[in-house]
PDB file of C-alpha atoms in Angstrom:
ATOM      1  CA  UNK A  57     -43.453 258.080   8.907  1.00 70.00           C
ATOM      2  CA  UNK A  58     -41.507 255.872   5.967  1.00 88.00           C
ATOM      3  CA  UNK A  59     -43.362 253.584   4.022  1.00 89.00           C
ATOM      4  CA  UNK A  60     -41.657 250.942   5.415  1.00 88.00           C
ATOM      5  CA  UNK A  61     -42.173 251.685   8.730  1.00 90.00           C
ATOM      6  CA  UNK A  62     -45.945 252.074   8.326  1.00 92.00           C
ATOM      7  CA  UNK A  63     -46.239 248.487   6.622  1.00 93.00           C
ATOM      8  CA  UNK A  64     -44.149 246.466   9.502  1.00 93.00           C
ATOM      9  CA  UNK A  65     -46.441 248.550  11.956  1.00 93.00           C
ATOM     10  CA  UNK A  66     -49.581 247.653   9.501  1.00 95.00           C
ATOM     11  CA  UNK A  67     -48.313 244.011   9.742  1.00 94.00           C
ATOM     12  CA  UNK A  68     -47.817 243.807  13.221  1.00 95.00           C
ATOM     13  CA  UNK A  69     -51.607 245.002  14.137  1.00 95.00           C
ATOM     14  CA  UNK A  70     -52.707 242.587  10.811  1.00 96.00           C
ATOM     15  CA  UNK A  71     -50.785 239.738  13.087  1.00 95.00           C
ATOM     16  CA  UNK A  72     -52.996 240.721  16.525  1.00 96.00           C
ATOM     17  CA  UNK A  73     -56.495 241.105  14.636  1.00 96.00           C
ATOM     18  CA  UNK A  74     -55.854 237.161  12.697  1.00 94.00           C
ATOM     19  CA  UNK A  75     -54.512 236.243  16.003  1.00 94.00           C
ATOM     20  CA  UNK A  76     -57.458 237.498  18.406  1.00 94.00           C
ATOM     21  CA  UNK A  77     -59.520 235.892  15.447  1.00 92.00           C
ATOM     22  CA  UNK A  78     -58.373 232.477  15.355  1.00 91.00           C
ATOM     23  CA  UNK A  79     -59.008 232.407  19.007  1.00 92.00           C
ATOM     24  CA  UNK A  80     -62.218 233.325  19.334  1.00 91.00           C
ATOM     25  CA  UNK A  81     -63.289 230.558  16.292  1.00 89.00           C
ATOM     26  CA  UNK A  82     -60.664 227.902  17.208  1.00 86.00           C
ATOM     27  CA  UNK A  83     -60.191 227.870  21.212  1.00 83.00           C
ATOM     28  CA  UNK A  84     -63.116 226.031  21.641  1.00 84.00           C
ATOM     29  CA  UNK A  85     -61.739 222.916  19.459  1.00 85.00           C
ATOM     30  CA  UNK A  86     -57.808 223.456  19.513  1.00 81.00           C
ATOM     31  CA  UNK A  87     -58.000 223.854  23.412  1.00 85.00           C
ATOM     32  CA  UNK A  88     -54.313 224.776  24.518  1.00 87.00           C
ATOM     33  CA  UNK A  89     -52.823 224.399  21.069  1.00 88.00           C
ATOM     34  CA  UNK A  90     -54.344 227.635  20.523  1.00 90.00           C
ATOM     35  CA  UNK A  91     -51.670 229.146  22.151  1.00 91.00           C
ATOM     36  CA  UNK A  92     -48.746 228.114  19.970  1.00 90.00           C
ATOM     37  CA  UNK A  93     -51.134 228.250  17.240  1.00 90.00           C
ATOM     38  CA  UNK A  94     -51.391 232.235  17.781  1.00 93.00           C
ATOM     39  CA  UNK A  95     -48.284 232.549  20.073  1.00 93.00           C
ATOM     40  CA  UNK A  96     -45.465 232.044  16.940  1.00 94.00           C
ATOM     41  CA  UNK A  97     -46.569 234.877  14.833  1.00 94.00           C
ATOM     42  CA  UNK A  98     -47.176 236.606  17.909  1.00 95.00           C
ATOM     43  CA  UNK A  99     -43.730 236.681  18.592  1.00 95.00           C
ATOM     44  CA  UNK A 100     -42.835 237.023  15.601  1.00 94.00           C
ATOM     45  CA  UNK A 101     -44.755 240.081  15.308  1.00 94.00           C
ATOM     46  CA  UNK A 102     -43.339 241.035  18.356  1.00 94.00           C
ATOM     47  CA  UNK A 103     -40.091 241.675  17.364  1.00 91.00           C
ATOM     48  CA  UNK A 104     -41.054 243.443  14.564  1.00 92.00           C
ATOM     49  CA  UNK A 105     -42.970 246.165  16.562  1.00 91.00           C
ATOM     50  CA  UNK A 106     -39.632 246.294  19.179  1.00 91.00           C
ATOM     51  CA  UNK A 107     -37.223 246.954  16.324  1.00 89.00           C
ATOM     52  CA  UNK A 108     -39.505 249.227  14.685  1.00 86.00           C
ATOM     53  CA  UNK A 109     -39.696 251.526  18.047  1.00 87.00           C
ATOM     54  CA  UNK A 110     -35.875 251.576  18.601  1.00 85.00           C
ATOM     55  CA  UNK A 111     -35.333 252.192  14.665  1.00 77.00           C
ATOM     56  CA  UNK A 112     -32.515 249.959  14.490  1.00 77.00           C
ATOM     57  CA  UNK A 113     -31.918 246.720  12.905  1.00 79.00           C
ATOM     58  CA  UNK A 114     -35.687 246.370  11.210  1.00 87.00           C
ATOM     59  CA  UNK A 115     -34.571 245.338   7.832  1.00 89.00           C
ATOM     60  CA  UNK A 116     -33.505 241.311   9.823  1.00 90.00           C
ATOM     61  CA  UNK A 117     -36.249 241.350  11.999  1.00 91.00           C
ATOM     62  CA  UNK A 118     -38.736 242.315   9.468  1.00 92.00           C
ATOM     63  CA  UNK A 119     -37.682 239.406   6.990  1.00 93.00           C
ATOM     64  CA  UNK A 120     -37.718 236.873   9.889  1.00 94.00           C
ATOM     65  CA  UNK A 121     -40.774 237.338  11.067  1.00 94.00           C
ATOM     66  CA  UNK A 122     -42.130 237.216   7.501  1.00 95.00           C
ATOM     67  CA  UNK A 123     -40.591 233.878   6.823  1.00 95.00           C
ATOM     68  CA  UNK A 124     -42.001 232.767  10.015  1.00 95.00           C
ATOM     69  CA  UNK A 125     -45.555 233.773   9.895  1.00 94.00           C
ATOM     70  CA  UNK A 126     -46.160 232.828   6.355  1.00 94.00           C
ATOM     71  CA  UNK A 127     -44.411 229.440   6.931  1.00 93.00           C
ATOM     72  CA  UNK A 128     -46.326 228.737   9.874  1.00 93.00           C
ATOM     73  CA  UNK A 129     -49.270 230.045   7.963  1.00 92.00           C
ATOM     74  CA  UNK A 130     -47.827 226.746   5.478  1.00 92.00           C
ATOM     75  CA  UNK A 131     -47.531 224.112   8.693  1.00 91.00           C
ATOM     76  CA  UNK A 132     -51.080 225.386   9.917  1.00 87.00           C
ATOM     77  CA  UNK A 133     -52.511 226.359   6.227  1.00 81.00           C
ATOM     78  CA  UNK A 134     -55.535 223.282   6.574  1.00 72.00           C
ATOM     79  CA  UNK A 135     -57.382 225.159   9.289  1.00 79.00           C
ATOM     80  CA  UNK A 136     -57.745 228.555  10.755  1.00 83.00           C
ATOM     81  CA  UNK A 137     -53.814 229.030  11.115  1.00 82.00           C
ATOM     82  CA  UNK A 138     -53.654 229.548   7.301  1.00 87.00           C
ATOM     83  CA  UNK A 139     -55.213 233.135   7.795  1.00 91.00           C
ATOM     84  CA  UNK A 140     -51.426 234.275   9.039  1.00 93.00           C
ATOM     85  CA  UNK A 141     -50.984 234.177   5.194  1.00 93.00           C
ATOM     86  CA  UNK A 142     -52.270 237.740   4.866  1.00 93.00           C
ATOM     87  CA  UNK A 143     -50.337 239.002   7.630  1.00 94.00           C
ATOM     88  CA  UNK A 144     -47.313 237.500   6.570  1.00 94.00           C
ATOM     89  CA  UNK A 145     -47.722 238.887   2.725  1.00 95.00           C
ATOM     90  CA  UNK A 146     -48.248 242.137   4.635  1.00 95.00           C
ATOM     91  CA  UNK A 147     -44.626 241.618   6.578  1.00 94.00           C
ATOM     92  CA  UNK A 148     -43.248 240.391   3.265  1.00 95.00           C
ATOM     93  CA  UNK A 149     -44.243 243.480   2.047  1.00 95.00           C
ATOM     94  CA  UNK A 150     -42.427 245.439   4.829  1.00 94.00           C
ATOM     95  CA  UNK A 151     -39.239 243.099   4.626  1.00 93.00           C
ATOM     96  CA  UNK A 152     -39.172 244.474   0.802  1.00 94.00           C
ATOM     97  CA  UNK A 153     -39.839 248.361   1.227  1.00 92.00           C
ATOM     98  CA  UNK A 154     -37.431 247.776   4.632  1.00 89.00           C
ATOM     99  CA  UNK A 155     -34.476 246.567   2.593  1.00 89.00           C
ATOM    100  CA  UNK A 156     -35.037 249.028  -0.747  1.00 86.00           C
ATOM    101  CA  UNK A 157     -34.924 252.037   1.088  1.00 70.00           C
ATOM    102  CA  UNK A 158     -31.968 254.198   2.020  1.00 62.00           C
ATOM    103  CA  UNK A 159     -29.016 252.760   2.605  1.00 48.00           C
ATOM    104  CA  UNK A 160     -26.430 255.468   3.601  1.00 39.00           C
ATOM    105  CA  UNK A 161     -27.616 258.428   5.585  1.00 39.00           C
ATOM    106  CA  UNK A 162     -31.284 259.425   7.568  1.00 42.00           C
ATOM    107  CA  UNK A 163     -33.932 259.841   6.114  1.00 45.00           C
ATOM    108  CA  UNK A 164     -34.494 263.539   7.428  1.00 46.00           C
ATOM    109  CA  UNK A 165     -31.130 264.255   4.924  1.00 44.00           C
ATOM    110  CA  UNK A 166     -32.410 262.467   1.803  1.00 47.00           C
ATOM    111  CA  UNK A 167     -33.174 264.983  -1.293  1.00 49.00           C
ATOM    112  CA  UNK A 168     -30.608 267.575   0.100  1.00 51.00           C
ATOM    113  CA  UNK A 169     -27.881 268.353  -1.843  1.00 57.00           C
ATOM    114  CA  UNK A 170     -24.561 267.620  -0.169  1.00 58.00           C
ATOM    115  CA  UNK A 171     -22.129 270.519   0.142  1.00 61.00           C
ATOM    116  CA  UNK A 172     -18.986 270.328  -1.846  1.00 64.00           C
ATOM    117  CA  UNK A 173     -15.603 269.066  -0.769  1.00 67.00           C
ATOM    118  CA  UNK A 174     -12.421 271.259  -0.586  1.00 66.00           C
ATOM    119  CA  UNK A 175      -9.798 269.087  -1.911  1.00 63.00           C
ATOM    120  CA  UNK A 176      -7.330 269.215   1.022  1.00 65.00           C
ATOM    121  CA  UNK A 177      -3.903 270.396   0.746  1.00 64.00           C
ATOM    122  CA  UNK A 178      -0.752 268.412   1.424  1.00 66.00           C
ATOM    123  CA  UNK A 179       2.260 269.409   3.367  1.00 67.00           C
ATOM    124  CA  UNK A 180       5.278 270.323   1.276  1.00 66.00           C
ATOM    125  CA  UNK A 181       2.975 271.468  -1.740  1.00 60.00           C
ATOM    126  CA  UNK A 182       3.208 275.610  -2.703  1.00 63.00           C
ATOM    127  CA  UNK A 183       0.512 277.279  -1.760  1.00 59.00           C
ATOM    128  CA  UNK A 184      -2.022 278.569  -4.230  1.00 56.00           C
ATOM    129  CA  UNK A 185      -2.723 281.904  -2.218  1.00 57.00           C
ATOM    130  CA  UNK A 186       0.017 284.044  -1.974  1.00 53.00           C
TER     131      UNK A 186
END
């Protein structure tokens, strides 16, 4: 498993644990606010884990979701919502090591040499075997 992948997985489960925490210290008081309170990096999060199990597209979703959890870490930073911060450096993290890694080609093919090209013949041209 690719860095990457391992720290938008890490971030995902980092999301859950802050989440299940600020409801069990701030249901009591926020009453049903805790829901959107927990439920936008949830979702957030939750897109995350989706494009990371179809392997597609991760390097969008990952940077979304870490501009949304660490901004609503920002909206909700003066109580308990603030703790999305670390969870959100964490997806910031993955957004970063999503986008620097290979561009062209899977990862299984990375460090093997590629075989080299024949330059092709055109029509009309002699031939160099006779």
């Amino acid at each position: 498993m690719g860095t990457a992948r391992v720290l938008r997985v890490l971030g995902v489960l980092v999301t859950v644990a802050v989440a299940g925490a600020v409801v069990a210290t701030s249901g009591r008081d926020a009453g049903w606010f805790v829901v959107p309170l927990v439920g936008v990096p949830l979702v957030a999060a939750a897109g995350v884990l989706v494009v990371t199990l179809r392997r597609s597209g991760a390097a969008g979703a990952t940077w979304s979701a870490a501009v949304v959890v660490l901004g609503w870490a920002l909206v909700t930073g003066l109580g308990t919502g603030g703790w999305f911060a670390a969870p959100g450096l964490v997806l910031l993290a993955a957004a970063v090591a999503t986008s620097s890694g290979p561009s062209t080609g899977s990862s299984a093919s990375a460090g093997r040499p590629r075989p080299a090209r024949r330059p092709a013949s055109r029509p009309g041209s002699p031939s160099t075997t006779g």
